[in-house]
Every structure is written in structure tokens, then in C-alpha cells.
XYZ file of C-alpha atoms in Angstrom:
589
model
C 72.368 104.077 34.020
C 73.875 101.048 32.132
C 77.516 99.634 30.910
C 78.116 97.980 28.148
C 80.302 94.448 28.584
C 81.757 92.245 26.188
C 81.450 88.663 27.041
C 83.317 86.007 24.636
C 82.597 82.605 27.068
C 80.272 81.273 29.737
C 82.680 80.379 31.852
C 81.467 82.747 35.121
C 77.793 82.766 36.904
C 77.683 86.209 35.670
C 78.213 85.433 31.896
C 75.757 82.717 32.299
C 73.033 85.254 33.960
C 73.361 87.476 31.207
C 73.056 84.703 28.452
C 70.178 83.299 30.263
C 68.258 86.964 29.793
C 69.270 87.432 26.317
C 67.753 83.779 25.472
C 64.577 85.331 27.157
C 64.711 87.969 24.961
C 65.435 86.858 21.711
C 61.988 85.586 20.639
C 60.302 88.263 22.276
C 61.743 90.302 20.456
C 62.480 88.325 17.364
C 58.944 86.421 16.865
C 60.388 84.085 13.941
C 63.697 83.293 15.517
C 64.659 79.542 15.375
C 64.775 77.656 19.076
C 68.278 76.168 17.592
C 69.272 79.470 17.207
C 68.855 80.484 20.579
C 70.607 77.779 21.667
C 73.563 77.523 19.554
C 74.281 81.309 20.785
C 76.527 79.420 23.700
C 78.418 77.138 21.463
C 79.147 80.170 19.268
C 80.780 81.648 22.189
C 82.976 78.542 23.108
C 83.616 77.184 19.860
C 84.574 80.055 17.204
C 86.074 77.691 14.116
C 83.495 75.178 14.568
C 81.471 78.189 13.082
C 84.432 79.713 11.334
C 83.984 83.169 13.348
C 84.585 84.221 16.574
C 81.017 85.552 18.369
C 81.486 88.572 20.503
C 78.322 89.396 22.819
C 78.104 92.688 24.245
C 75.586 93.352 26.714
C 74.007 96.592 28.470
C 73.970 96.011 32.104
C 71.841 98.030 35.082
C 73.354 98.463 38.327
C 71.577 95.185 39.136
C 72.996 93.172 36.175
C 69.663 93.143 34.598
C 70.237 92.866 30.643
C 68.466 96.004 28.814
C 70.346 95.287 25.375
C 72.612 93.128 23.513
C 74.369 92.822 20.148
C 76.342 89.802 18.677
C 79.079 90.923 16.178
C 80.504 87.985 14.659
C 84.229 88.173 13.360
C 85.704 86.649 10.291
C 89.377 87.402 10.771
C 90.193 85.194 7.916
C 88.250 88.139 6.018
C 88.871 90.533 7.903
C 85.366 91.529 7.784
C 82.908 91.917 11.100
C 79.276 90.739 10.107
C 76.281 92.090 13.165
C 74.008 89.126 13.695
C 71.917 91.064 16.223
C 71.165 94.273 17.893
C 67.819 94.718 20.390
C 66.909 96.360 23.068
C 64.740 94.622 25.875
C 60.852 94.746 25.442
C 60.342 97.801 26.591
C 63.476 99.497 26.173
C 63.543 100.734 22.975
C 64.192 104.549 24.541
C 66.908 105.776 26.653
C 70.041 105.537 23.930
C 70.750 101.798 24.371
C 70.487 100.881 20.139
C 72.902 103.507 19.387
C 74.841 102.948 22.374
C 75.584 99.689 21.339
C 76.092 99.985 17.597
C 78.869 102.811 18.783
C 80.540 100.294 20.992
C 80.503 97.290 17.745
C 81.974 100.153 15.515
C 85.102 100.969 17.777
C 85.281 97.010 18.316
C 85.651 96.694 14.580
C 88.035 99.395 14.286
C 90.189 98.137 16.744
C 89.989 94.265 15.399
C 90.847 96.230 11.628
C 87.745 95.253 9.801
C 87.153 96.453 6.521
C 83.724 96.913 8.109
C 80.472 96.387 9.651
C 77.927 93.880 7.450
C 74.599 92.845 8.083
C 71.298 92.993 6.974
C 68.533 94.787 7.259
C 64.877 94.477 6.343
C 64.088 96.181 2.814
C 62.505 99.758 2.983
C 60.629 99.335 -0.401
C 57.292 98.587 -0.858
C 57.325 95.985 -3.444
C 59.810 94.368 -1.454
C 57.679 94.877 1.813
C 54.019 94.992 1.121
C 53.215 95.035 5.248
C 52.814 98.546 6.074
C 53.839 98.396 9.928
C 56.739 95.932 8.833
C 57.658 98.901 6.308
C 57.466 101.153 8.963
C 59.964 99.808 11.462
C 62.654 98.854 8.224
C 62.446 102.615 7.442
C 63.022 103.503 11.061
C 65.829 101.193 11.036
C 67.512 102.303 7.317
C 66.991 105.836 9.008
C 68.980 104.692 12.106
C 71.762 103.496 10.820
C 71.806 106.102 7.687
C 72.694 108.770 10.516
C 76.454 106.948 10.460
C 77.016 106.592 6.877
C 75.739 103.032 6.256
C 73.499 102.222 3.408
C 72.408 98.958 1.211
C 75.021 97.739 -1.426
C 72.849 97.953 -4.344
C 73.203 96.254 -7.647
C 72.936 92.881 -6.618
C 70.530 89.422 -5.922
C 70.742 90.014 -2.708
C 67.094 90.263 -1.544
C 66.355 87.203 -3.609
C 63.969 85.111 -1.759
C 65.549 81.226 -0.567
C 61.712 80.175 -0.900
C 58.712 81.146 -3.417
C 56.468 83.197 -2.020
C 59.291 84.339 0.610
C 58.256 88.258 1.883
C 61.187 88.517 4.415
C 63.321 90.434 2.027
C 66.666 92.080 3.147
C 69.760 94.516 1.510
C 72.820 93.357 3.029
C 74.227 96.851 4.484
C 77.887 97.909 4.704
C 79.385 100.058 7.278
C 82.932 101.579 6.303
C 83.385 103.001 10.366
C 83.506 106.346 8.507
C 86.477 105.924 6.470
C 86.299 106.106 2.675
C 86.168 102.331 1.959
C 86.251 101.208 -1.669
C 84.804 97.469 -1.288
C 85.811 95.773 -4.296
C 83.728 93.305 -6.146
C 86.343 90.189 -5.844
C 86.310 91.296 -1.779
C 82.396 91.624 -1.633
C 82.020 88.476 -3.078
C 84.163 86.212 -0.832
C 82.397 88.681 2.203
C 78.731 87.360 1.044
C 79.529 83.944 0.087
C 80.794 83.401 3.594
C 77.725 85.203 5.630
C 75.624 82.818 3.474
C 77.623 79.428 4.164
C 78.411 80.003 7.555
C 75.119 81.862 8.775
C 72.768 80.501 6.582
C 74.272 77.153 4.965
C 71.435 75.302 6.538
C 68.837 76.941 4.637
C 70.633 78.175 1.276
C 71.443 75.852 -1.434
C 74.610 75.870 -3.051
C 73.230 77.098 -6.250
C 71.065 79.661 -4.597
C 74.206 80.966 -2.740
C 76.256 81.132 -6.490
C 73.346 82.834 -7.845
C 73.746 85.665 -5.125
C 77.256 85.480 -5.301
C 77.660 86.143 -9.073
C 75.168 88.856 -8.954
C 77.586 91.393 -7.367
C 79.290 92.584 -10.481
C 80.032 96.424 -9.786
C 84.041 96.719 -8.601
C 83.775 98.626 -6.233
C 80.397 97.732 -4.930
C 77.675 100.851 -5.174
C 75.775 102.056 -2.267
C 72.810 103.321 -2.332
C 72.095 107.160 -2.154
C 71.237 108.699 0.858
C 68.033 108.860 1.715
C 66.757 109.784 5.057
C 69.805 112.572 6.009
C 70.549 115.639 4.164
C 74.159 117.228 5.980
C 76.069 113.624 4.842
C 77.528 111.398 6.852
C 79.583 111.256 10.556
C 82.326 109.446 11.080
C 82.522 106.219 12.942
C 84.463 107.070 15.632
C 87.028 110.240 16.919
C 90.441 109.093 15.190
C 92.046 108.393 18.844
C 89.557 105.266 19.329
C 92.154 103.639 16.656
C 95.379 105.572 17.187
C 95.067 105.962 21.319
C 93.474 101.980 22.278
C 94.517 102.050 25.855
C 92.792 104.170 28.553
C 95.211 105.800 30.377
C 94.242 106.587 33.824
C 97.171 109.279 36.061
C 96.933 109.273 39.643
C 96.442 112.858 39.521
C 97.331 113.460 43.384
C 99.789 111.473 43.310
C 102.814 114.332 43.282
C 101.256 115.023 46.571
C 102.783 112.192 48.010
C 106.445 113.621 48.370
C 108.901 112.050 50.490
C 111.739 114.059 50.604
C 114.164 112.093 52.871
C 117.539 111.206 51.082
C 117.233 108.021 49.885
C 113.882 107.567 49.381
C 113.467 105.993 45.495
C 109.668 106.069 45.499
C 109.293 109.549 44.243
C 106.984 111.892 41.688
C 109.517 111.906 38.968
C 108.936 108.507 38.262
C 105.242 108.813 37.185
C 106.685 112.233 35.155
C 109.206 109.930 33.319
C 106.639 107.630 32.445
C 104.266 110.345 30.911
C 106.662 112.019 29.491
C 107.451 109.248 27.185
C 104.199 107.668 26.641
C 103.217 110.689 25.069
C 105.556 110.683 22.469
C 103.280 107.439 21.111
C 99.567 107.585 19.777
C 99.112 104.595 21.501
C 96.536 106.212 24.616
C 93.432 107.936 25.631
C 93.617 109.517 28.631
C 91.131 108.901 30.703
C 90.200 111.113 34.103
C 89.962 108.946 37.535
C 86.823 107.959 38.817
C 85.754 108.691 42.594
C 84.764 105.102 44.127
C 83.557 103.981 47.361
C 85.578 102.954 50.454
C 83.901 99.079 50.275
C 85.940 98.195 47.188
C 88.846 98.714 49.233
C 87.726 96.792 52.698
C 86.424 94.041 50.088
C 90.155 93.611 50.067
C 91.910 95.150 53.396
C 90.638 95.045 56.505
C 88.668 97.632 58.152
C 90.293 98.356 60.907
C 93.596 98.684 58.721
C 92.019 101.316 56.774
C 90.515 102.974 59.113
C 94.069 103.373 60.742
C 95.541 104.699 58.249
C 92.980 106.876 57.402
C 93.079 108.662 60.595
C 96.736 108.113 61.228
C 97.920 110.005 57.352
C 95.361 112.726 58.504
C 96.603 113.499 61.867
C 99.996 114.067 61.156
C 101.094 117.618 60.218
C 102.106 118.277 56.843
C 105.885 117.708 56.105
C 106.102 115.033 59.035
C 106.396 111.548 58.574
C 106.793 108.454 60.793
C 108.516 105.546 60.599
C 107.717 102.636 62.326
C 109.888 101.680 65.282
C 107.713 99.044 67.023
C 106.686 95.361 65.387
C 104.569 94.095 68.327
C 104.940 90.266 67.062
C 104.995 88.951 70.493
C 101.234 90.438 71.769
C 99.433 91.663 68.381
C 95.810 91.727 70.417
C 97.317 94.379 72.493
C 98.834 97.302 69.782
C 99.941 100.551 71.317
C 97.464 103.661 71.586
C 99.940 106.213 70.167
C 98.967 106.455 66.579
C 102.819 106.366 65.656
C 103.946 103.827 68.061
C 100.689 101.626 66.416
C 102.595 102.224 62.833
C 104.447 98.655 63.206
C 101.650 96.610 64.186
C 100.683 96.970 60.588
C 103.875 97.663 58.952
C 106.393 95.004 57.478
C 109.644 96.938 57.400
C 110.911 99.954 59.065
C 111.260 102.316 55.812
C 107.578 102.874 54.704
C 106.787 105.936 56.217
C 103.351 107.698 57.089
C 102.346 111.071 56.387
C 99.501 113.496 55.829
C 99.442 113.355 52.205
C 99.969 109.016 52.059
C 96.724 107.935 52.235
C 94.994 110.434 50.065
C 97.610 109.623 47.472
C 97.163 105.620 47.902
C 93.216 106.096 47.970
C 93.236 108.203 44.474
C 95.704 105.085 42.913
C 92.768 103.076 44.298
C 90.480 105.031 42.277
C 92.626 104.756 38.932
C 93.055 101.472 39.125
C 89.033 100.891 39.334
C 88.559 102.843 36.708
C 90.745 101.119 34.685
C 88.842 98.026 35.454
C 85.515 99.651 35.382
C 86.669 100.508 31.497
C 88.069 96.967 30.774
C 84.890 95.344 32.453
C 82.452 97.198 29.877
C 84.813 96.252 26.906
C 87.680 98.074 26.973
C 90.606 95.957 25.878
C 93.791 97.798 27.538
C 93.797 100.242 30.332
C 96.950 101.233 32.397
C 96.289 102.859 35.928
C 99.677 104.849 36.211
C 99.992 105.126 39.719
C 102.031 106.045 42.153
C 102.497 104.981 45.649
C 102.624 101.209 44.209
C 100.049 98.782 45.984
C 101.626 94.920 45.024
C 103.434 94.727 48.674
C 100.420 96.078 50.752
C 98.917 92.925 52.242
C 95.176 92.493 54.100
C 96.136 94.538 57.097
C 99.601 95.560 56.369
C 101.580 98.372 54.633
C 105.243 98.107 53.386
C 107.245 98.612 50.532
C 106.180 101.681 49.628
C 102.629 100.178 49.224
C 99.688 101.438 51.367
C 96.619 99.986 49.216
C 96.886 97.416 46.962
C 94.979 98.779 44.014
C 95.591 96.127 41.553
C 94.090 93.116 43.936
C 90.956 95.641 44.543
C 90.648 96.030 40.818
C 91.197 91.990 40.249
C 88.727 91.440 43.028
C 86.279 93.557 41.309
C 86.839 92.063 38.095
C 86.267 88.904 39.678
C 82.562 89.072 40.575
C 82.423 89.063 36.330
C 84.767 86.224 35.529
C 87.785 84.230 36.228
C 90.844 86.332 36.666
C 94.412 86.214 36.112
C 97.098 88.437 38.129
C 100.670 88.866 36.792
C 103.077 90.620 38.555
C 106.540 91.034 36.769
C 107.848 93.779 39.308
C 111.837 92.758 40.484
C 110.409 92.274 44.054
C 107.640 89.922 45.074
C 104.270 91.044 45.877
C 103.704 89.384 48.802
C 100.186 91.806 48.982
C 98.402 90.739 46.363
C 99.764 86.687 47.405
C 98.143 87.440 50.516
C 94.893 88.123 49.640
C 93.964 85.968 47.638
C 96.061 82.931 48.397
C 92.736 81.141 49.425
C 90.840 81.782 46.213
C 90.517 79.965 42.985
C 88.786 82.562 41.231
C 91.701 84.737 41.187
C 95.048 82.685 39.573
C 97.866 85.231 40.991
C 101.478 84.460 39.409
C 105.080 86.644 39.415
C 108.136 86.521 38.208
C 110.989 87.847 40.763
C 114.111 87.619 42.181
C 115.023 85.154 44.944
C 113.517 86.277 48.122
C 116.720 85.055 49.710
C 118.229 88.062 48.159
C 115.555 89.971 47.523
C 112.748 92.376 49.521
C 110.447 91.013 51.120
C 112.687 88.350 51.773
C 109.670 85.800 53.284
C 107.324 85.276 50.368
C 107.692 84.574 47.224
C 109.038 80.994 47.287
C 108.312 78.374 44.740
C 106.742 76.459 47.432
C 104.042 78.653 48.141
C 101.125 77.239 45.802
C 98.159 78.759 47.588
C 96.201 77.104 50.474
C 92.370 75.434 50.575
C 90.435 76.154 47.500
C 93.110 78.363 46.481
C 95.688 75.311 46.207
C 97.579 75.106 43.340
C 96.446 79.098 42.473
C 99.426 81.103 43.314
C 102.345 80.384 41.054
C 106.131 81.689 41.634
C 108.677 81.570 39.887
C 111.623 82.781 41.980
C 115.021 83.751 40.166
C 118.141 84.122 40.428
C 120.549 87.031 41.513
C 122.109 87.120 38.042
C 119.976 86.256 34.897
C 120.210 86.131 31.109
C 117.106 88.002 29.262
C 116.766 84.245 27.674
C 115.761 82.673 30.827
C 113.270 85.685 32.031
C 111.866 85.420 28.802
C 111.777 81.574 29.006
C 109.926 81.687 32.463
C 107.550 84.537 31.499
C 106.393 82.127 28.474
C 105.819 79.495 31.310
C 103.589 81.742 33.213
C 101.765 83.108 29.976
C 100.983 79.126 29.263
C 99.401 79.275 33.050
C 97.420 81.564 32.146
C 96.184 80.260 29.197
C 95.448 76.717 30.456
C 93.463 78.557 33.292
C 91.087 80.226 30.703
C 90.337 83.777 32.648
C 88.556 86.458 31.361
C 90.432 89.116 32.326
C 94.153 89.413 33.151
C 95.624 92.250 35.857
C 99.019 92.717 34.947
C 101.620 94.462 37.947
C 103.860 96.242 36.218
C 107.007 96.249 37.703
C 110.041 98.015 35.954
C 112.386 97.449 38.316
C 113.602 94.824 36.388
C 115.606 96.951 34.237
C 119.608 97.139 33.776
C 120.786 99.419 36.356
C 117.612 100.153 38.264
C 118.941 100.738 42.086
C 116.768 98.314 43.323
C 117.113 95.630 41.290
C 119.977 93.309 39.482
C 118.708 92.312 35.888
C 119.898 92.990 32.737
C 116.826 93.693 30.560
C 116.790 96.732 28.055
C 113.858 98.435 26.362
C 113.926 96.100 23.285
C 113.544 93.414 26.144
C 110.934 95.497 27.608
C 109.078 95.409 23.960
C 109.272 91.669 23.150
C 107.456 91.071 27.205
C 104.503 93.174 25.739
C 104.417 91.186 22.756
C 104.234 88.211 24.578
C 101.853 89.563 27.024
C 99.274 91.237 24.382
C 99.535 88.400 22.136
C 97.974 86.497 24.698
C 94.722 88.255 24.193
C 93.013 88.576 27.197
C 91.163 92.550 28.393
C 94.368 93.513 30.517
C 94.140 95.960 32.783
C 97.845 97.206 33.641
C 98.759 98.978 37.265
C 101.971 100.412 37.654
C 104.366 99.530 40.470
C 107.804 99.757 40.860
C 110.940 100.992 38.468
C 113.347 103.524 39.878
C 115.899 104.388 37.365
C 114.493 107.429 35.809
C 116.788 107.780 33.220
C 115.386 104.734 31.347
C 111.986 104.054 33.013
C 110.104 105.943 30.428
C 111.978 104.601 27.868
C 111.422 101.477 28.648
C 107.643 101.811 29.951
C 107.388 103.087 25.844
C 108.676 99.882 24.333
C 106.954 97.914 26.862
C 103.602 99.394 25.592
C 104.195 99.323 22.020
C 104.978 95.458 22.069
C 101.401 95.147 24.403
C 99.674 96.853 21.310
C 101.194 95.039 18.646
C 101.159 91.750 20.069
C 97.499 91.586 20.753
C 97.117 93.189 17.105
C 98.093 90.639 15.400
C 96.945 87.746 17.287
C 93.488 89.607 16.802
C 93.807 89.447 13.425
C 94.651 85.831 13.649
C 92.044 83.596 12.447
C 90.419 81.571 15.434
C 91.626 78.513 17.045
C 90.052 75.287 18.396
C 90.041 75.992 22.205
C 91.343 73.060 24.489
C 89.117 69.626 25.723
């Protein structure tokens, strides 16, 4: 078993480890591969217009983090062309599905980035171009390969013109149209393989040799070669939805069984319903089914005996009961009371988050959605949204409240954590004093939200601008308390703020708590923001570019909630869109 990450920096120990094996690698498995090479790979990473593309390294990954493949697609978003520098397995590892595994993974990367295609080369399968017979051997195997998805030489051209006399390391350059019908004109091609030479190869070309293959490409559109090595023609790159549905969509799918019928009572199944209903009038999602994970990603977070309690407390009540608590021992917490009920308030925050049979199995399974989502974003994925319902953002270490039993987006952030650097958002109306909790002593995990006043708002004693984190985690939890009454212009002013937190604190992934309680009219709330509100936060938020994972929390005004969860998502899309087609930009000394 293996997963395939993308890693764009080597900011975290475990984006170092796995640059570290792929340098081991490379001239193991690449015998004439240039020492500078190898070690330019991290400045590629950090740098992208030094080089004028941005490097993307995906990885395949054991259980143990051991590296068993990699592949470097470089972007030129300024062409909007993607160009593969490298593709290997580890010695040893040429079986088992990790090649095409990877090549899969660059082709729905390219898709999604809207590249004209895939370039790169490959060694030349014809004997007077490749007199070695075992060399000839492996660049058939390879044409053969990569013939199964439609890509083939441009022919036509000076391409495999040698840069030295006497030069037998020959290549086509190959173009992969992801399986749509590409016509790759001449003028196009031309700008495509003066660029690969300059910026791959400017060190060893000469200008004139570069004109010389430049000029040769005369054919508008370009000619491929004929098939070869398949008979039944070619597949496509990818299903159409890995374009028109980017972001995994994981639904608590127990979550309706979670019903708490008492009047009142705003945290209810219609809300998820809404939500759904309207997402899937877009073509924006995959949906993706929940994973089962284990109990220790959730005590990496809560405390064991706090699970454990509510474990056995939601499964010995009878079905259609629930308790509320009616006891906050605050004067003798070493001592809480044997009665399982009675024990509610020792790790309860208010007296309106009630227990029942069906609570914890419906808080574990948002558990599992939200890792999911972050299992997906980890090993690429750019958006996934865990729609979930109960809500996690106001469960704290060893306490329940607001609605929230688990707080599945701080388990999800804490796994993402052990990859890289993490950012945590939450724009729900109320604070989330859960996920402030736990990690208010980190510096791995930057948590920020936007929300009203706890003077006026639940939970009334977090959430203050004040509270900036505490030992190493000082100065990494950011508030930004406001007021009562609010224009949309000064939410959206703040929200920029945060977004420039983020950026300056260079995470890999962001974990965004979506809260859309912050719409006009919600019950719970007092802002005036509308879905076209709701679209220009997503833009802002995708445009920011980071692999977001999104877990839903609150929003109680049904009428609008799926309307506005719509817009919210289309502006996520478009805004990272577009600043992925953006050419790159000098990153920050």
C-alpha cells in the first residue's frame, strides 16, 4: 500500500525526509544525472520564477514514509503548458502499479491547473537513433507505456538533434493532450519548445542550436506520430468529473441519526439536506464515501478518558432519551459524580448540549469524514469538504458543548500536521473555543477566526483579541472579535487580514471551519452577509492557494444555507483557478 503526496516546499521534517530519499534515488536510477541537478531539485521547489516554472514533486509514500516513487511536473503557467522532468520508481520497484500510478495523478494535476498538456521527452525507439540494443529495449517499453494513454512523439521536427557530435542520447519530445482532442499549433509548439530548452537546458544549448530546433517545427498543427504499440486507440486521460467535480465531497452518512427532536433545538438533519441539495445543482464535486479510522486520531486530540465517557455514556442511554447536563462540578473536578448523567457537566460547557444514544456514533462518523478529507488533500487532493453534521469547532480537549462532541477539523489539522505546517480558519458566527484549546500551545498549527464579540456572543469566554496563544504557541492563535452589527466591508476587510496571516506564515495546508451562521437572518447569528458575499469569501479564500480541506460547522437558516453554501463554493473554485493559472511569484526573504 502507498499514497501519492504532492509536496511544493521543504519547509516540514517530512518534506525534507522525502527529498532526502529521492536525492538517493536519482542517480541510481538515472546513472548520467548531473550532481547540480540533484541539488537544485530544492531550490526549484522554493524558488519557482528564479526558474520561470513552478516544480511540483509528487511522491509515493509506504505506511512508513519510505519513498517508492516520485515524479516532478514542472508548470509554465505563463504557457500554460505542464512539461514532466521525471518519473521513477525506486530500485527495485519497478512492479506493483507505482509508474502508472503516478503519471495518472500528473495528468489530473494538469487538468486541473488547465494545461494544454503534458510534455516531455522520451528516449528514441529507433534504431538508427539508438544503436544500444538494451537501451532500445527499455525506450520501447517506455513509448509502449505511455502509448496506452494516447501520447506519442511530435514528429516532423529537429528535435532529436544531438547538442554535441557524436551525441547517442537522442530523444522525441512527446505530447500528452489528457485525452482531449488537442490541435497544438505550430506558433504554440514553438514558444512550448523554445522554453523547455532555455529554461531546462539553457546551460547546455546554444542559442543557435535552440533556433535551429525551434524553426524546425513547421507543421500547424504539429503531427504525431502513428500509433504503434496499441491497436483499440486511445483512453482518455481522466473520467470527465476529475475536471468538472475538483472537490471531494465527503457526507457524514449517519449523521440523520443524530435527531434531536426537542423544540428549539437548531442543530438538526435538514441542515446537511439543504446543503446537498444545492451543491448538487453545481458540477463542482466528487463525492467521495467516508473512510473508517482508528480511535487514536481522535485521543491524539481529546483526552481519553473524555472519549471513553462519552462513548459509554451515548451507548447506555435508551434510544429517544437524552440528557442534559445539570451539574458543572467547578468547585471539586478530581471528584466527578458516578451517575453517568449526573457526570455529563463535568465535561460539558453549557447546559443545552444534550447526550444520547445515537450522539457519539454520529460525532465519531464526522470524525471519519473529516479524515478522509484530509487523507485525500494529504496525497494531493486540492479541495475536499467533510459535510458534517454534529459540528466539532466548540468541542475542546475534554469537553463537549455547542452542539460539538468531537472536534473533527482539529483531528484532521493535527493529522495534517505531522506532514507540514498548518493553517486553521474558522469563519463560523461563534468562536471555536475547541479547536483554540487544543492547540493554543503549538506553533505548528496557526489557528485564526473571525466572530462576533464574545461579550455578546456564545461561548462568551474565549475568543478575545487578547488571547494570542501561550509557550511555543505564542503569537499562534489569532482573533479577530467583531462587533454586534457589521457592514460586509469590514468582514471582508478583516478576513483579508487573516488571509495575509496566513500567507506570511507559509503552511502547507489550510483547514478551513466553515461556519454559515454568519448569514442575514440566521437565528443564531446577527450579520448581514448574502450569498454574493458568501461567493467573493471563497474567492478570497481559494485564491489563496493553499490544499484546503473544508469541515462544515454551523448555519441554521435553512432557507438560505444551501444557497449560500453554493456561492460560497463556486467563489473557492474560481478563486484558486485563476490564481493557478497565474504565472509564479517571487516568494518572501
Amino acid at each position: 500500500m502507498f499514497r501519492i503526496r504532492k509536496i511544493h516546499d521543504t519547509t516540514s521534517p517530512a518534506n525534507r525526509h522525502a527529498l532526502a530519499q529521492v536525492a538517493e534515488i536519482l542517480p541510481r536510477q538515472f546513472p548520467t544525472i548531473r550532481q547540480e541537478d540533484i541539488d537544485r531539485l530544492p531550490r526549484q521547489l522554493e524558488d519557482p520564477l528564479r526558474f520561470k516554472y513552478r516544480s511540483i514533486l509528487f511522491v509515493a509514500e509506504d505506511t512508513q514514509a519510505n519513498v517508492k516513487g516520485f515524479a516532478l511536473l514542472l508548470h509554465m503557467a505563463d504557457l500554460k503548458c505542464c512539461y514532466l522532468d521525471l518519473l521513477s520508481a525506486a530500485p527495485g520497484k519497478t512492479g506493483g502499479g507505482i509508474g502508472s500510478v503516478l503519471y495518472e495523478r500528473l495528468r489530473e494535476e494538469a487538468l486541473s491547473l488547465e494545461a494544454i498538456g503534458i510534455f516531455f521527452e522520451c528516449r528514441a525507439d529507433e534504431p538508427h537513433l539508438n544503436p544500444d540494443p538494451a537501451i532500445l529495449k527499455q525506450a520501447v517499453a517506455r513509448m509502449r507505456f505511455y502509448e496506452r494513454y494516447g501520447v506519442r512523439p511530435i514528429v516532423n521536427n529537429a528535435y532529436t538533434m544531438p547538442v554535441k557530435p557524436n551525441d547517442l542520447n537522442l530523444y522525441y519530445l512527446m505530447f500528452d493532450g489528457l485525452g482531449r482532442d488537442v490541435q497544438l499549433g505550430r506558433d504554440t509548439a514553438r514558444r512550448i519548445v523554445r522554453a523547455i530548452l532555455e529554461r531546462k537546458y539553457g546551460d547546455l544549448c546554444t542559442p543557435e542550436y535552440i533556433a535551429a530546433v525551434v524553426t524546425s517545427f513547421q507543421d500547424d498543427p504539429v503531427v504525431l506520430r502513428a500509433p504503434r504499440y496499441t491497436r483499440r486507440g486511445f483512453p482518455r486521460a481522466l473520467p470527465a468529473e476529475s475536471v468538472s467535480q475538483p472537490i471531494a465531497l465527503i457526507v457524514n452518512d449517519k449523521h440523520e441519526i443524530h435527531h434531536v427532536r426537542e423544540r428549539g433545538y437548531l442543530e438538526a438533519p435538514v441542515r446537511a439536506a439543504s446543503i446537498l441539495k444545492e451543491l448538487q445543482k453545481t458540477t463542482l464535486f466528487k463525492t467521495v464515501e467516508p473512510k473508517s479510522f482508528a480511535e487514536k486520531y481522535i485521543t491524539a486530540v481529546h483526552d481519553k478518558d473524555y472519549v471513553s465517557y462519552l462513548r459509554n455514556a451515548c451507548v447506555g442511554m435508551p434510544p429517544g432519551k437524552s440528557i442534559y447536563p445539570e451539574v458543572f462540578p467547578v468547585r471539586n473536578t478530581a471528584r466527578p459524580p458516578k451517575s453517568m448523567p449526573l457526570r455529563a457537566g463535568y465535561y460539558c460547557i453549557d447546559p443545552f448540549t444534550p447526550l444520547n444514544h445515537n450522539a457519539y456514533l454520529a460525532a465519531r462518523r464526522a470524525v471519519d469524514c473529516a479524515m478522509t478529507g484530509a487523507e485525500l488533500i494529504a496525497a494531493g487532493r486540492h479541495f475536499a469538504y467533510a459535510l458534517v453534521r454534529p459540528p466539532g469547532h466548540h468541542a475542546e480537549r475534554r469537553a463537549f458543548g455547542g452542539f460539538c462532541y468531537f472536534n473533527s477539523a482539529a483531528v484532521a489539522a493535527n493529522y495534517l500536521s505531522q506532514i507540514g505546517r498548518v493553517a486553521v480558519l474558522d469563519i463560523d458566527y461563534h468562536h471555536g473555543n475547541g479547536t483554540q484549546e487544543i492547540f493554543y500551545e503549538r506553533a505548528d498549527v496557526l489557528t485564526l477566526s473571525l466572530h462576533g464579540h464574545p461579550n455578546y456572543v456564545y461561548p462568551h469566554f474565549s475568543g478575545f483579541e487578547d488571547e494570542r496563544g501561550r509557550g511555543a504557541g505564542e503569537g499562534y492563535n489569532v482573533n479577530y472579535p467583531l462587533p454586534e452589527q457589521i457592514t460586509v466591508e469590514r468582514y471582508q476587510a478583516t478576513l483579508t487580514r487573516a488571509l495575509k496571516r496566513i500567507k506570511d506564515y507559509k503552511p502547507q495546508f489550510l483547514v478551513l471551519c466553515l461556519g454559515l451562521d454568519t448569514a442575514k437572518g440566521d437565528p443564531t447569528g446577527s450579520w448581514p452577509l448574502k450569498s454574493p458575499d458568501f461567493e467573493r469569501n471563497g474567492d478570497a479564500i481559494g485564491a489563496v492557494g493553499l490544499p484546503t480541506l473544508v469541515v462544515q460547522e454551523g448555519g441554521y437558516r435553512t432557507r438560505t444555507l444551501g444557497i449560500n453554501a453554493r456561492h460560497f463554493f463556486e467563489g473557492l473554485w474560481r478563486g484558486y483557478r485563476q490564481g493557478a493559472a497565474a504565472p509564479p511569484k517571487r516568494p518572501d526573504r
